[in-house]
Amino acid sequence: MIPIKPAAPETGAPRTPASAALQYLQPGALNLTALPPLSLYIHWPWCVRKCPYCDFNSHESNGPIPEQAYLDALRADLESSLPLIWGRKIHTVFIGGGTPSLMSAAGLERLMSDLRTLLPLDLDAEITMEANPGTFEADKFRQFRESGINRLSIGIQSFNGAHLQALGRIHDAREAIKAVEIAHATFDNFNLDLMYALPRQTLLEARQDIDTALSFAPPHLSLYHLTMEPNTVFAKYPPPLPDDDESADIQDMIFERMAGAGYQHYEVSAYARAGQRARHNLNYWNFGDYLGIGAGAHSKLSFPHRVLRQARYKQPQSFMDAARQGNAVSEEHEITRAEMGFEFMLNALRLSEGFDPNLFGERTGMTINAIDKPLNEAEAKGLITRDFKLIKPTELGQRFLNDLQEMFLGE
C-alpha cells in the first residue's frame, strides 16, 4: 500500500500545486455564476526550532521577534488586498505558522482588532489559532479566548517522549498532556494534531497515542502519516521508518479505533465528532476561496470570469519591507481552464463522503463533462463511484489517493 500524503497539516495553508498543461479541457473563459465562501489565513512565520520533517515556511527565532513590525505589515498587507474582496464576508479565520502561539496576548488582541476594523466577519465565524504545547500558558490562552479565538489546533504529534525527541519537538510528553488539559478547560472547540508511522514506531505505540488523545474526548483529531518532504532534514537524513505493511496496520488500527469512538472520518486525515468538522479546512477541500496574508501565505480568489492565485514573499523581513511599500505579493497567476480540473479534484477527492457534481460547475465555471475521461478511467479502476448526485472515492481510492489525484493531471 502507498501511504497517503496529506495536505498541509491543520495549518489552514494548503500547498499550491504546480501548473500543469492538461490536455483534456478546451480553452475558453470561465463563467462562475456565484462566488464561493471566503476564508482568511494569517501566517506567523517564526517558531522556536525548525522540526526536521517540516517543509512549511517557518523560521527559527534566534532573537527577539519583531512582533509590532510584523503586525504592522499584516495590517498593511490586508489593507492592500481589500479591493480584491470588496463586499465579501469572511466565514472562517485560521492563524497558522510557524508557531503563532508565540505571539503575545496583547499582539493577538491588536491583530483581532485590526481584523474586525477592516473586514466583515461572519457573526459565528470559526477563528482558529495553531499552538505548540511547548508555548502553553494557561493565562495567556484565556486571553487568546477573550480576544476572539474560538478554536485551538494543537500540534501534539505524539504523547511518547522518545518519538517527540526523534521528531525534534520542543515539548515532552508531560507538556503535551498539560497542553491538552489547558485547551480542554479553556476552549469548547479544539483539534489535536497527531502523526503516525514515526521513526521506529510500533503498532502498540501508535495505539497508545490514539488512546491517550481519545481519553480527552477532543472534538476533532487530525491524524497524519509522516512523509519525507523534499528540502527537509529528514529527506536528507532519512530516519528508520515503519515499512509499508507496518504503516498499513497502523492505518487500519486508526480507522477501527476512531470509528469505535464515534468519530466521523470525513476527510483523509480528519476525524470529528458530530457538528465539529473544521469549517476552515472544509472550505479548502470544497475549492472555496481564501485570502492569505503574512510571509509566504497563499491566496485563491474567484471572480466571475477568472480564478486568481497569489503568494507572498516568504522571508519575514522581505515580506515586511514589501508590505510597507504596498504590495507583499511576490507571485500571481490565473488558474487556466487546463489546470482547473486537477486543482478542484486535488482538494475534493480528499473528502470521504464525496461531493455533488454540481459543485464542480459552481467552483470552476465549467461542466463536469470537462473531466469525463479521467472520471471514467477512475471509475473503471474501482477508485471512485459516481452518479448524477455524488462522486465519491472508494475505500481503494482513499488508500491510493495520490494515484487517483494524479489521474486528473491528464496527458
XYZ file of C-alpha atoms in Angstrom:
411
model
C 0.000 0.000 0.000
C 1.180 3.509 -0.810
C 0.914 5.787 2.235
C -1.390 8.741 1.719
C 0.429 12.033 1.571
C -1.609 14.597 3.483
C -2.227 18.154 2.519
C -0.864 20.698 4.916
C -1.465 19.569 8.482
C -4.132 21.625 10.171
C -2.463 24.877 9.403
C -5.034 26.272 7.078
C -2.312 26.758 4.459
C -2.665 24.187 1.656
C 0.234 23.597 -0.660
C -0.393 25.131 -4.071
C 0.146 22.594 -6.906
C 2.387 23.491 -9.790
C 0.843 24.424 -13.103
C 0.241 21.535 -15.479
C -0.552 21.516 -19.185
C -3.689 19.402 -19.152
C -4.861 18.083 -22.486
C -8.489 17.143 -21.959
C -10.022 20.608 -21.454
C -10.924 23.117 -24.135
C -9.739 26.718 -23.839
C -12.210 29.499 -23.099
C -13.348 31.900 -20.432
C -14.669 30.724 -17.095
C -18.222 31.516 -16.070
C -18.795 31.415 -12.324
C -22.444 32.053 -11.528
C -21.674 32.712 -7.820
C -18.547 33.278 -5.784
C -17.616 30.611 -3.211
C -17.338 31.237 0.552
C -14.279 33.260 1.586
C -11.827 32.423 4.386
C -8.841 34.308 5.769
C -5.476 32.697 6.502
C -2.848 34.588 8.528
C 0.710 33.273 8.617
C 3.048 33.671 11.595
C 6.483 32.632 10.298
C 8.516 32.122 13.491
C 8.996 29.078 15.672
C 11.364 28.190 18.485
C 13.071 25.474 16.452
C 12.608 24.071 12.952
C 11.430 20.446 13.084
C 13.375 18.063 10.815
C 10.241 16.895 8.953
C 8.746 20.376 8.411
C 8.626 21.975 4.960
C 6.362 24.887 5.883
C 7.520 28.486 5.735
C 8.853 28.649 9.295
C 11.973 30.338 10.623
C 13.762 29.849 13.930
C 13.517 32.898 16.180
C 17.183 33.356 17.066
C 16.480 36.694 18.721
C 13.546 38.885 19.740
C 10.615 38.545 17.343
C 9.701 41.921 15.751
C 6.077 41.447 16.740
C 4.851 45.034 16.325
C 6.592 45.498 12.978
C 5.098 42.228 11.744
C 1.596 43.173 12.921
C 2.022 46.497 11.104
C 2.938 44.560 7.966
C -0.060 42.226 8.316
C -2.394 45.197 8.517
C -0.745 46.842 5.502
C -0.993 43.566 3.549
C -4.667 43.232 4.417
C -5.433 46.853 3.515
C -3.744 46.412 0.122
C -5.816 43.273 -0.508
C -9.219 44.725 0.312
C -10.081 45.797 -3.276
C -9.948 42.107 -4.285
C -12.622 41.103 -1.785
C -14.941 44.140 -1.538
C -18.380 43.180 -0.280
C -17.462 39.607 0.651
C -17.917 38.255 4.181
C -15.195 36.264 5.952
C -16.611 32.967 7.228
C -13.514 31.465 8.880
C -10.095 32.664 10.047
C -7.022 30.494 10.609
C -3.827 31.794 12.231
C -1.089 29.306 11.370
C 2.657 29.059 11.142
C 5.298 28.621 12.370
C 4.102 28.898 15.938
C 1.538 31.695 16.273
C 1.106 30.904 19.973
C 4.478 32.670 20.398
C 2.532 35.894 19.829
C 1.855 37.926 22.962
C -1.701 38.244 24.265
C -1.544 41.978 23.530
C -0.330 41.265 19.991
C -3.202 38.874 19.343
C -5.681 41.399 20.716
C -4.303 44.017 18.337
C -4.475 41.614 15.385
C -8.092 40.712 16.125
C -8.967 44.395 16.487
C -7.450 45.105 13.063
C -9.448 42.255 11.505
C -12.715 43.488 12.981
C -11.990 47.040 11.825
C -11.147 46.117 8.238
C -13.253 43.041 7.484
C -16.913 41.984 7.662
C -16.501 38.884 9.835
C -19.424 36.475 9.985
C -21.082 36.654 13.411
C -20.358 32.978 14.078
C -17.026 32.865 12.243
C -14.769 29.965 13.209
C -11.474 31.565 14.330
C -8.660 29.051 14.832
C -5.147 29.503 16.152
C -2.375 26.920 15.919
C -0.497 26.268 19.148
C 2.623 24.365 20.164
C 2.483 22.554 23.532
C 5.904 23.986 24.356
C 4.410 27.503 24.405
C 1.313 26.875 26.553
C 0.500 29.249 29.396
C -2.978 28.996 30.933
C -3.437 32.740 31.490
C -2.197 33.597 28.010
C -4.603 31.170 26.360
C -7.516 32.512 28.388
C -6.629 35.940 26.990
C -6.486 34.469 23.468
C -10.019 33.155 24.027
C -11.208 36.555 25.296
C -9.736 38.233 22.194
C -11.900 36.108 19.916
C -10.085 32.818 19.257
C -12.803 30.161 19.487
C -10.934 27.119 18.219
C -7.426 25.865 19.012
C -5.350 23.464 16.915
C -2.599 21.862 18.990
C 0.464 20.283 17.387
C 0.864 17.330 19.762
C 2.301 14.892 17.140
C 2.861 12.227 19.819
C 2.472 11.615 23.543
C 5.579 9.403 23.501
C 8.716 11.181 24.761
C 11.121 9.196 22.582
C 9.112 9.907 19.455
C 8.810 13.594 20.302
C 12.580 13.741 20.623
C 13.037 11.949 17.283
C 10.683 14.471 15.655
C 12.666 17.389 17.069
C 9.702 18.768 19.018
C 10.395 21.299 21.791
C 7.850 19.743 24.182
C 7.907 16.483 26.110
C 5.109 14.035 26.936
C 4.202 15.819 30.175
C 3.888 19.166 28.394
C 1.764 17.558 25.671
C -0.740 16.299 28.229
C -0.715 19.612 30.107
C -1.437 21.486 26.866
C -4.491 19.329 26.139
C -5.731 19.825 29.697
C -5.470 23.622 29.315
C -7.195 23.521 25.935
C -9.977 21.333 27.316
C -10.541 23.745 30.206
C -10.371 26.919 28.082
C -11.911 26.090 24.687
C -15.125 24.336 23.728
C -13.689 23.525 20.308
C -10.161 22.280 19.686
C -8.195 19.979 17.403
C -5.280 17.691 18.201
C -2.669 17.008 15.500
C -1.045 13.574 15.757
C 1.401 11.876 13.399
C 1.904 8.157 12.870
C 4.390 5.843 11.135
C 7.046 7.690 13.119
C 10.711 6.620 13.339
C 10.792 3.129 14.934
C 7.129 3.428 15.987
C 5.337 0.142 16.675
C 1.653 -0.618 16.251
C 1.261 -0.708 20.037
C 2.890 2.699 20.443
C 0.660 4.188 17.753
C -2.398 2.765 19.523
C -1.232 4.255 22.814
C -1.003 7.697 21.184
C -4.539 7.375 19.800
C -5.929 6.109 23.098
C -4.279 8.934 25.045
C -5.740 11.500 22.665
C -9.207 9.938 22.858
C -9.097 9.974 26.666
C -9.521 13.775 26.444
C -12.581 13.470 24.149
C -11.313 16.079 21.685
C -13.947 17.488 19.293
C -11.563 16.964 16.355
C -8.458 14.910 15.567
C -6.106 15.285 12.598
C -4.044 12.133 12.073
C -1.191 12.383 9.561
C 1.151 9.801 8.103
C 4.721 11.112 8.445
C 6.125 11.801 4.986
C 9.621 12.704 3.864
C 9.151 16.108 2.279
C 11.849 17.495 -0.075
C 14.292 20.037 1.352
C 13.891 18.864 4.948
C 16.438 17.337 7.304
C 14.532 14.035 7.246
C 14.705 13.964 3.434
C 18.466 14.393 3.579
C 18.999 12.031 6.511
C 16.037 9.608 6.484
C 15.263 8.016 9.852
C 14.274 4.329 10.144
C 10.525 4.255 9.452
C 7.887 1.505 9.564
C 7.619 -0.326 6.244
C 4.501 -0.233 4.062
C 2.897 -3.252 5.747
C 3.520 -1.856 9.225
C 2.143 1.532 8.162
C -0.945 -0.166 6.710
C -1.516 -1.998 10.006
C -1.332 1.323 11.874
C -3.780 2.929 9.438
C -6.217 0.022 9.827
C -5.987 0.327 13.614
C -6.689 4.068 13.422
C -9.762 3.615 11.198
C -11.173 0.963 13.532
C -10.339 2.790 16.766
C -11.730 6.148 15.629
C -14.956 4.638 14.289
C -15.409 2.756 17.550
C -15.012 6.012 19.472
C -17.789 7.663 17.458
C -15.718 9.931 15.223
C -16.690 10.672 11.617
C -13.834 10.126 9.159
C -14.851 12.937 6.833
C -11.519 13.668 5.135
C -8.379 11.617 4.513
C -6.655 12.771 7.705
C -9.535 14.360 9.638
C -11.881 12.875 12.243
C -14.599 14.804 14.049
C -17.455 14.404 16.457
C -20.867 15.323 15.060
C -21.051 19.038 14.332
C -17.318 19.606 14.948
C -15.827 19.395 11.456
C -13.164 22.005 10.665
C -15.111 24.629 8.725
C -11.959 26.416 7.565
C -10.391 23.300 6.090
C -13.699 22.177 4.601
C -13.726 25.409 2.629
C -10.325 24.473 1.146
C -11.419 20.945 0.286
C -14.601 22.234 -1.345
C -12.463 24.556 -3.502
C -13.644 27.661 -1.690
C -11.761 30.952 -1.675
C -9.167 32.152 0.818
C -7.162 35.317 1.229
C -3.743 34.593 2.726
C -1.759 37.367 4.403
C 1.663 37.164 6.029
C 5.052 35.804 4.996
C 4.712 33.059 2.381
C 0.886 32.961 2.580
C -1.092 31.791 -0.471
C -4.436 33.068 -1.739
C -7.050 31.647 -4.088
C -9.635 34.247 -5.105
C -12.519 33.829 -7.547
C -14.084 36.413 -9.851
C -16.924 35.914 -12.347
C -14.578 35.006 -15.224
C -11.267 34.068 -13.590
C -9.667 32.486 -10.534
C -6.512 34.086 -9.176
C -3.683 32.585 -7.127
C -1.187 34.692 -5.182
C 1.849 34.056 -2.967
C 3.504 36.491 -0.544
C 7.244 36.966 -0.032
C 8.481 34.099 2.123
C 11.275 35.661 4.171
C 9.789 37.630 7.102
C 11.930 40.716 6.534
C 11.291 40.715 2.790
C 7.569 40.399 3.450
C 7.573 43.265 5.964
C 9.546 45.511 3.600
C 7.220 44.744 0.668
C 4.047 45.153 2.746
C 5.192 48.596 3.872
C 5.615 49.537 0.213
C 2.060 48.454 -0.543
C 2.499 45.104 -2.313
C 3.536 41.985 -0.428
C 2.603 39.714 -3.360
C 5.651 38.054 -4.931
C 3.822 35.746 -7.374
C 0.443 35.931 -9.063
C -1.242 33.954 -11.819
C -4.680 32.941 -13.036
C -5.707 29.298 -12.917
C -6.318 28.299 -16.510
C -9.100 26.041 -17.758
C -6.401 23.458 -18.405
C -5.447 23.462 -14.723
C -8.892 23.809 -13.182
C -9.989 20.175 -13.200
C -6.884 18.972 -11.398
C -6.961 21.846 -8.914
C -10.558 21.076 -7.959
C -10.127 17.308 -7.762
C -6.864 17.581 -5.816
C -8.950 19.022 -2.981
C -12.400 17.478 -3.367
C -11.177 13.875 -3.625
C -9.878 14.153 -0.062
C -13.482 14.201 1.202
C -14.508 10.716 2.323
C -18.189 11.363 1.641
C -17.511 12.733 -1.853
C -19.070 15.783 -3.487
C -22.038 16.811 -5.603
C -21.037 17.083 -9.304
C -22.841 20.439 -9.390
C -20.172 21.788 -7.013
C -17.593 21.320 -9.764
C -19.542 23.669 -12.014
C -20.139 26.205 -9.255
C -16.476 26.441 -8.280
C -14.744 26.056 -11.667
C -17.174 27.691 -14.089
C -17.089 24.546 -16.260
C -19.320 21.486 -16.605
C -18.412 18.144 -15.073
C -18.165 16.785 -18.640
C -14.829 18.591 -18.870
C -13.238 15.800 -16.817
C -15.275 12.859 -18.138
C -12.236 10.979 -19.427
C -10.339 10.701 -16.101
C -13.618 10.161 -14.218
C -14.429 7.198 -16.474
C -10.914 5.784 -16.022
C -11.048 6.185 -12.238
C -14.462 4.517 -12.098
C -13.276 1.628 -14.278
C -10.363 1.034 -11.888
C -12.662 0.990 -8.863
C -11.196 4.185 -7.389
C -14.447 6.185 -7.396
C -18.186 5.645 -7.529
C -20.351 8.182 -9.344
C -23.881 9.066 -10.285
C -25.697 12.335 -11.024
C -25.819 13.227 -7.296
C -22.425 12.152 -5.947
C -18.817 11.489 -6.898
C -17.044 9.645 -4.114
C -13.678 7.933 -3.685
C -13.981 4.238 -2.836
C -12.021 2.687 0.012
C -9.439 1.671 -2.592
C -9.373 5.222 -3.935
C -8.787 6.600 -0.450
C -5.932 4.153 0.094
C -4.287 5.179 -3.168
C -5.341 8.810 -3.141
C -2.135 10.129 -4.707
C -2.607 7.856 -7.709
C -6.272 8.848 -8.015
C -5.493 12.576 -7.894
C -2.744 12.233 -10.498
C -5.229 10.786 -12.984
C -6.671 14.288 -13.332
C -3.350 15.722 -14.470
C -4.217 14.480 -17.965
C -1.624 13.501 -20.529
